[in-house]
Amino acid sequence: RKEVEQDPGPFNVPEGATVAFNCTYSNSASQSFFWYRQDCRKEPKLLMSVYSSGNEDGRFTAQLNRASQYISLLIRDSKLSDSATYLCVVKANSGYSTLTFGKGTMLLVSP
Amino acid sequence: NAGVTQTPKFQVLKTGQSMTLQCAQDMNHEYMSWYRQDPGMGLRLIHYSVGAGITDQGEVPNGYNVSRSTTEDFPLRLLSAAPSQTSVYFCASSPSEDYGYTFGSGTRLTVV
């Protein structure tokens, strides 16, 4: 089983749609979780951290289920500018080197 | 505020050549790292540093060297370039291991 697995993409949605990204991780000792966004041929940028209680930032909601080792990202009212690849990132409980990136899921929002 | 600056943005090398990818940050971050990104592989950690004078290997360190003589700079050296090192290289920094990373804009390297 891969350490961090994400939905294969791409996701094609119309503007205004709600889209959900799923991510599973294999290391039960993982402690920190993040969602990054990467535009085509650009660097990854931190979108949001994921907290145990779940967290929301505008149209974006992140959830964590430790029992199922599952993370999600929900985007409501999709915009054209949301088109990008979304990376799930997981960190184990100690050590700087243990940050693991998923391969990403591409989102394409169309007019 | 420049953030994380990488140079060069593009580079073509011949097999066997050596070169240094530069990375500098002006945020006084202690943690810096180098990743490579290949199609279908995701980001993989090459080397990292938790402070000046301290470096360690990541997931794919072979063929690369690093040093951290100052807080600001973290260069990545390719000792003898191979076609397998064709990739996009990203440098990243963070103030601590629990914070998100700030990435540089990347270096696209082609080894022929």
Tab-separated table of N, CA and C in Angstrom, chain A:
chain	number	residue	atom	x	y	z
A	1	ARG	N	0.850	-1.195	0.000
A	1	ARG	CA	0.000	0.000	0.000
A	1	ARG	C	0.884	1.242	0.000
A	2	LYS	N	0.593	2.193	-0.887
A	2	LYS	CA	1.376	3.404	-0.954
A	2	LYS	C	1.134	4.252	0.287
A	3	GLU	N	2.138	5.062	0.647
A	3	GLU	CA	2.042	5.824	1.887
A	3	GLU	C	0.922	6.833	1.872
A	4	VAL	N	0.806	7.564	0.771
A	4	VAL	CA	-0.262	8.560	0.639
A	4	VAL	C	-0.903	8.360	-0.725
A	5	GLU	N	-2.172	8.051	-0.718
A	5	GLU	CA	-2.878	7.805	-1.973
A	5	GLU	C	-3.989	8.814	-2.165
A	6	GLN	N	-4.090	9.306	-3.374
A	6	GLN	CA	-5.138	10.262	-3.703
A	6	GLN	C	-5.970	9.728	-4.849
A	7	ASP	N	-7.154	10.300	-5.002
A	7	ASP	CA	-8.014	9.945	-6.120
A	7	ASP	C	-7.257	10.177	-7.420
A	8	PRO	N	-7.343	9.239	-8.361
A	8	PRO	CA	-6.766	9.529	-9.678
A	8	PRO	C	-7.622	10.578	-10.367
A	9	GLY	N	-7.031	11.430	-11.145
A	9	GLY	CA	-7.794	12.472	-11.820
A	9	GLY	C	-7.773	12.293	-13.319
A	10	PRO	N	-8.106	13.332	-14.056
A	10	PRO	CA	-8.537	14.616	-13.519
A	10	PRO	C	-10.031	14.650	-13.207
A	11	PHE	N	-10.421	15.621	-12.389
A	11	PHE	CA	-11.821	15.892	-12.133
A	11	PHE	C	-12.237	17.066	-13.024
A	12	ASN	N	-13.240	16.857	-13.818
A	12	ASN	CA	-13.777	17.918	-14.662
A	12	ASN	C	-15.130	18.339	-14.115
A	13	VAL	N	-15.245	19.595	-13.695
A	13	VAL	CA	-16.506	20.069	-13.110
A	13	VAL	C	-16.860	21.420	-13.708
A	14	PRO	N	-18.148	21.762	-13.726
A	14	PRO	CA	-18.557	23.098	-14.185
A	14	PRO	C	-18.407	24.117	-13.061
A	15	GLU	N	-18.301	25.362	-13.448
A	15	GLU	CA	-18.281	26.427	-12.440
A	15	GLU	C	-19.481	26.299	-11.511
A	16	GLY	N	-19.242	26.557	-10.224
A	16	GLY	CA	-20.328	26.494	-9.258
A	16	GLY	C	-20.517	25.134	-8.616
A	17	ALA	N	-19.869	24.127	-9.150
A	17	ALA	CA	-20.031	22.778	-8.601
A	17	ALA	C	-19.282	22.627	-7.281
A	18	THR	N	-19.668	21.623	-6.538
A	18	THR	CA	-18.942	21.230	-5.331
A	18	THR	C	-18.121	19.994	-5.674
A	19	VAL	N	-16.880	19.999	-5.273
A	19	VAL	CA	-15.991	18.884	-5.592
A	19	VAL	C	-15.255	18.439	-4.336
A	20	ALA	N	-15.071	17.142	-4.203
A	20	ALA	CA	-14.400	16.586	-3.024
A	20	ALA	C	-13.191	15.771	-3.431
A	21	PHE	N	-12.116	15.990	-2.740
A	21	PHE	CA	-10.887	15.222	-2.939
A	21	PHE	C	-10.670	14.324	-1.729
A	22	ASN	N	-10.256	13.106	-1.997
A	22	ASN	CA	-10.008	12.154	-0.923
A	22	ASN	C	-8.550	11.728	-0.898
A	23	CYS	N	-8.093	11.414	0.298
A	23	CYS	CA	-6.704	11.011	0.476
A	23	CYS	C	-6.638	10.003	1.618
A	24	THR	N	-5.905	8.936	1.426
A	24	THR	CA	-5.692	7.970	2.507
A	24	THR	C	-4.202	7.857	2.767
A	25	TYR	N	-3.849	7.575	4.009
A	25	TYR	CA	-2.445	7.437	4.378
A	25	TYR	C	-2.252	6.139	5.144
A	26	SER	N	-1.067	5.580	5.028
A	26	SER	CA	-0.831	4.245	5.580
A	26	SER	C	-0.193	4.263	6.968
A	27	ASN	N	0.505	5.342	7.319
A	27	ASN	CA	1.219	5.392	8.592
A	27	ASN	C	0.299	5.923	9.688
A	28	SER	N	-0.105	5.042	10.572
A	28	SER	CA	-1.041	5.434	11.627
A	28	SER	C	-0.421	6.424	12.616
A	29	ALA	N	0.913	6.558	12.595
A	29	ALA	CA	1.585	7.504	13.491
A	29	ALA	C	1.637	8.908	12.914
A	30	SER	N	1.060	9.119	11.756
A	30	SER	CA	1.071	10.446	11.134
A	30	SER	C	0.388	11.460	12.034
A	31	GLN	N	0.995	12.662	12.085
A	31	GLN	CA	0.504	13.672	13.022
A	31	GLN	C	0.031	14.959	12.374
A	32	SER	N	0.637	15.320	11.260
A	32	SER	CA	0.294	16.604	10.628
A	32	SER	C	-0.147	16.350	9.197
A	33	PHE	N	-1.127	17.158	8.791
A	33	PHE	CA	-1.731	16.924	7.480
A	33	PHE	C	-1.962	18.267	6.795
A	34	PHE	N	-1.724	18.277	5.498
A	34	PHE	CA	-1.845	19.526	4.756
A	34	PHE	C	-2.438	19.248	3.386
A	35	TRP	N	-3.056	20.275	2.823
A	35	TRP	CA	-3.415	20.286	1.411
A	35	TRP	C	-2.623	21.408	0.750
A	36	TYR	N	-1.973	21.053	-0.365
A	36	TYR	CA	-1.259	22.024	-1.174
A	36	TYR	C	-1.949	22.119	-2.528
A	37	ARG	N	-1.763	23.253	-3.159
A	37	ARG	CA	-2.256	23.478	-4.504
A	37	ARG	C	-1.052	23.736	-5.400
A	38	GLN	N	-1.075	23.120	-6.598
A	38	GLN	CA	0.010	23.337	-7.545
A	38	GLN	C	-0.580	23.659	-8.907
A	39	ASP	N	-0.313	24.855	-9.383
A	39	ASP	CA	-0.717	25.245	-10.734
A	39	ASP	C	0.277	24.672	-11.740
A	40	CYS	N	-0.166	24.575	-12.981
A	40	CYS	CA	0.649	23.954	-14.012
A	40	CYS	C	2.011	24.649	-14.138
A	41	ARG	N	3.057	23.877	-14.018
A	41	ARG	CA	4.425	24.354	-14.175
A	41	ARG	C	4.807	25.403	-13.117
A	42	LYS	N	4.144	25.326	-11.977
A	42	LYS	CA	4.458	26.230	-10.867
A	42	LYS	C	4.820	25.408	-9.633
A	43	GLU	N	5.231	26.120	-8.580
A	43	GLU	CA	5.564	25.431	-7.349
A	43	GLU	C	4.312	25.136	-6.520
A	44	PRO	N	4.382	24.127	-5.653
A	44	PRO	CA	3.260	23.881	-4.741
A	44	PRO	C	3.116	25.031	-3.752
A	45	LYS	N	1.878	25.336	-3.410
A	45	LYS	CA	1.613	26.372	-2.409
A	45	LYS	C	0.658	25.825	-1.363
A	46	LEU	N	0.945	26.125	-0.111
A	46	LEU	CA	0.115	25.622	0.976
A	46	LEU	C	-1.286	26.194	0.864
A	47	LEU	N	-2.263	25.321	0.810
A	47	LEU	CA	-3.662	25.732	0.760
A	47	LEU	C	-4.222	25.813	2.184
A	48	MET	N	-4.070	24.726	2.913
A	48	MET	CA	-4.511	24.725	4.296
A	48	MET	C	-3.969	23.525	5.055
A	49	SER	N	-3.793	23.726	6.354
A	49	SER	CA	-3.486	22.599	7.229
A	49	SER	C	-4.802	21.905	7.560
A	50	VAL	N	-4.713	20.656	7.978
A	50	VAL	CA	-5.912	19.894	8.335
A	50	VAL	C	-5.846	19.553	9.811
A	51	TYR	N	-6.826	19.983	10.567
A	51	TYR	CA	-6.840	19.754	11.999
A	51	TYR	C	-7.833	18.658	12.358
A	52	SER	N	-7.631	18.077	13.514
A	52	SER	CA	-8.456	16.937	13.938
A	52	SER	C	-9.938	17.275	13.957
A	53	SER	N	-10.249	18.512	14.322
A	53	SER	CA	-11.653	18.920	14.430
A	53	SER	C	-12.225	19.351	13.092
A	54	GLY	N	-11.422	19.316	12.072
A	54	GLY	CA	-11.860	19.821	10.776
A	54	GLY	C	-11.712	21.326	10.744
A	55	ASN	N	-11.518	21.888	9.594
A	55	ASN	CA	-11.375	23.335	9.492
A	55	ASN	C	-11.848	23.832	8.140
A	56	GLU	N	-12.234	25.097	8.150
A	56	GLU	CA	-12.840	25.705	6.974
A	56	GLU	C	-12.143	27.022	6.688
A	57	ASP	N	-11.966	27.305	5.404
A	57	ASP	CA	-11.393	28.578	4.993
A	57	ASP	C	-12.160	29.033	3.752
A	58	GLY	N	-13.165	29.847	3.983
A	58	GLY	CA	-13.977	30.295	2.855
A	58	GLY	C	-14.717	29.139	2.208
A	59	ARG	N	-14.449	28.912	0.929
A	59	ARG	CA	-15.121	27.838	0.187
A	59	ARG	C	-14.480	26.474	0.402
A	60	PHE	N	-13.415	26.424	1.144
A	60	PHE	CA	-12.643	25.204	1.318
A	60	PHE	C	-12.841	24.625	2.721
A	61	THR	N	-13.118	23.322	2.760
A	61	THR	CA	-13.281	22.628	4.043
A	61	THR	C	-12.414	21.378	4.041
A	62	ALA	N	-11.622	21.221	5.091
A	62	ALA	CA	-10.773	20.038	5.227
A	62	ALA	C	-11.245	19.206	6.410
A	63	GLN	N	-11.235	17.896	6.229
A	63	GLN	CA	-11.645	16.984	7.282
A	63	GLN	C	-10.580	15.912	7.471
A	64	LEU	N	-10.481	15.435	8.707
A	64	LEU	CA	-9.538	14.368	9.036
A	64	LEU	C	-10.280	13.282	9.793
A	65	ASN	N	-10.094	12.048	9.386
A	65	ASN	CA	-10.640	10.897	10.094
A	65	ASN	C	-9.474	9.982	10.447
A	66	ARG	N	-9.007	10.095	11.676
A	66	ARG	CA	-7.818	9.323	12.082
A	66	ARG	C	-8.109	7.827	12.114
A	67	ALA	N	-9.301	7.455	12.514
A	67	ALA	CA	-9.629	6.025	12.613
A	67	ALA	C	-9.538	5.351	11.245
A	68	SER	N	-9.989	6.053	10.222
A	68	SER	CA	-9.954	5.496	8.863
A	68	SER	C	-8.712	5.917	8.101
A	69	GLN	N	-7.880	6.772	8.715
A	69	GLN	CA	-6.661	7.275	8.073
A	69	GLN	C	-7.014	7.913	6.738
A	70	TYR	N	-7.888	8.889	6.838
A	70	TYR	CA	-8.497	9.481	5.659
A	70	TYR	C	-8.579	10.994	5.826
A	71	ILE	N	-8.251	11.698	4.756
A	71	ILE	CA	-8.321	13.164	4.743
A	71	ILE	C	-9.146	13.569	3.536
A	72	SER	N	-9.886	14.643	3.684
A	72	SER	CA	-10.672	15.114	2.553
A	72	SER	C	-10.551	16.628	2.418
A	73	LEU	N	-10.802	17.081	1.207
A	73	LEU	CA	-10.863	18.513	0.908
A	73	LEU	C	-12.106	18.742	0.070
A	74	LEU	N	-12.946	19.641	0.526
A	74	LEU	CA	-14.183	19.972	-0.175
A	74	LEU	C	-14.083	21.405	-0.685
A	75	ILE	N	-14.364	21.583	-1.951
A	75	ILE	CA	-14.395	22.923	-2.531
A	75	ILE	C	-15.836	23.193	-2.969
A	76	ARG	N	-16.414	24.225	-2.420
A	76	ARG	CA	-17.775	24.615	-2.788
A	76	ARG	C	-17.738	25.759	-3.803
A	77	ASP	N	-18.779	25.842	-4.620
A	77	ASP	CA	-18.912	26.939	-5.582
A	77	ASP	C	-17.623	27.113	-6.380
A	78	SER	N	-17.210	26.080	-7.091
A	78	SER	CA	-15.939	26.088	-7.823
A	78	SER	C	-15.817	27.270	-8.774
A	79	LYS	N	-14.621	27.817	-8.817
A	79	LYS	CA	-14.288	28.915	-9.719
A	79	LYS	C	-13.308	28.410	-10.774
A	80	LEU	N	-13.249	29.128	-11.887
A	80	LEU	CA	-12.276	28.772	-12.922
A	80	LEU	C	-10.865	28.771	-12.339
A	81	SER	N	-10.616	29.709	-11.440
A	81	SER	CA	-9.287	29.855	-10.848
A	81	SER	C	-8.924	28.716	-9.888
A	82	ASP	N	-9.880	27.854	-9.580
A	82	ASP	CA	-9.572	26.689	-8.734
A	82	ASP	C	-8.898	25.571	-9.522
A	83	SER	N	-8.876	25.693	-10.835
A	83	SER	CA	-8.234	24.675	-11.670
A	83	SER	C	-6.758	24.572	-11.304
A	84	ALA	N	-6.359	23.396	-10.875
A	84	ALA	CA	-4.991	23.169	-10.389
A	84	ALA	C	-4.898	21.703	-9.987
A	85	THR	N	-3.718	21.300	-9.548
A	85	THR	CA	-3.537	19.977	-8.956
A	85	THR	C	-3.472	20.135	-7.446
A	86	TYR	N	-4.209	19.295	-6.735
A	86	TYR	CA	-4.286	19.371	-5.277
A	86	TYR	C	-3.512	18.201	-4.675
A	87	LEU	N	-2.551	18.556	-3.833
A	87	LEU	CA	-1.640	17.579	-3.241
A	87	LEU	C	-1.976	17.359	-1.774
A	88	CYS	N	-2.091	16.106	-1.415
A	88	CYS	CA	-2.283	15.724	-0.016
A	88	CYS	C	-0.902	15.459	0.582
A	89	VAL	N	-0.635	16.010	1.763
A	89	VAL	CA	0.686	15.886	2.373
A	89	VAL	C	0.528	15.427	3.816
A	90	VAL	N	1.314	14.430	4.185
A	90	VAL	CA	1.189	13.808	5.503
A	90	VAL	C	2.555	13.774	6.163
A	91	LYS	N	2.576	14.050	7.450
A	91	LYS	CA	3.830	14.025	8.196
A	91	LYS	C	3.704	13.067	9.369
A	92	ALA	N	4.723	12.232	9.544
A	92	ALA	CA	4.725	11.292	10.670
A	92	ALA	C	5.014	12.046	11.965
A	93	ASN	N	5.090	11.317	13.035
A	93	ASN	CA	5.090	11.967	14.336
A	93	ASN	C	6.413	12.560	14.749
A	94	SER	N	7.457	12.298	14.022
A	94	SER	CA	8.729	12.896	14.397
A	94	SER	C	9.662	12.907	13.206
A	95	GLY	N	10.535	13.851	13.206
A	95	GLY	CA	11.536	13.878	12.148
A	95	GLY	C	11.125	14.737	10.979
A	96	TYR	N	11.991	15.616	10.605
A	96	TYR	CA	11.686	16.532	9.508
A	96	TYR	C	11.562	15.801	8.193
A	97	SER	N	12.243	14.695	8.038
A	97	SER	CA	12.281	14.046	6.743
A	97	SER	C	11.032	13.266	6.426
A	98	THR	N	10.123	13.153	7.339
A	98	THR	CA	9.009	12.235	7.136
A	98	THR	C	7.771	12.914	6.582
A	99	LEU	N	7.956	13.930	5.741
A	99	LEU	CA	6.849	14.577	5.046
A	99	LEU	C	6.652	13.842	3.738
A	100	THR	N	5.467	13.326	3.515
A	100	THR	CA	5.194	12.529	2.319
A	100	THR	C	4.098	13.184	1.504
A	101	PHE	N	4.347	13.336	0.214
A	101	PHE	CA	3.398	13.963	-0.696
A	101	PHE	C	2.643	12.897	-1.476
A	102	GLY	N	1.353	13.098	-1.641
A	102	GLY	CA	0.607	12.301	-2.600
A	102	GLY	C	0.938	12.775	-4.005
A	103	LYS	N	0.502	12.010	-4.997
A	103	LYS	CA	0.814	12.351	-6.384
A	103	LYS	C	-0.065	13.482	-6.907
A	104	GLY	N	-1.138	13.789	-6.187
A	104	GLY	CA	-1.978	14.907	-6.585
A	104	GLY	C	-3.162	14.498	-7.430
A	105	THR	N	-4.195	15.311	-7.356
A	105	THR	CA	-5.379	15.134	-8.198
A	105	THR	C	-5.619	16.441	-8.928
A	106	MET	N	-5.727	16.349	-10.247
A	106	MET	CA	-5.941	17.550	-11.053
A	106	MET	C	-7.423	17.898	-11.099
A	107	LEU	N	-7.707	19.166	-10.937
A	107	LEU	CA	-9.071	19.684	-11.048
A	107	LEU	C	-9.143	20.642	-12.228
A	108	LEU	N	-10.128	20.423	-13.084
A	108	LEU	CA	-10.372	21.320	-14.210
A	108	LEU	C	-11.792	21.859	-14.072
A	109	VAL	N	-11.903	23.162	-13.875
A	109	VAL	CA	-13.210	23.799	-13.748
A	109	VAL	C	-13.503	24.510	-15.059
A	110	SER	N	-14.635	24.191	-15.646
A	110	SER	CA	-14.976	24.761	-16.953
A	110	SER	C	-16.155	25.726	-16.834
A	111	PRO	N	-16.215	26.698	-17.778
A	111	PRO	CA	-17.316	27.701	-17.729
A	111	PRO	C	-18.673	27.040	-17.965
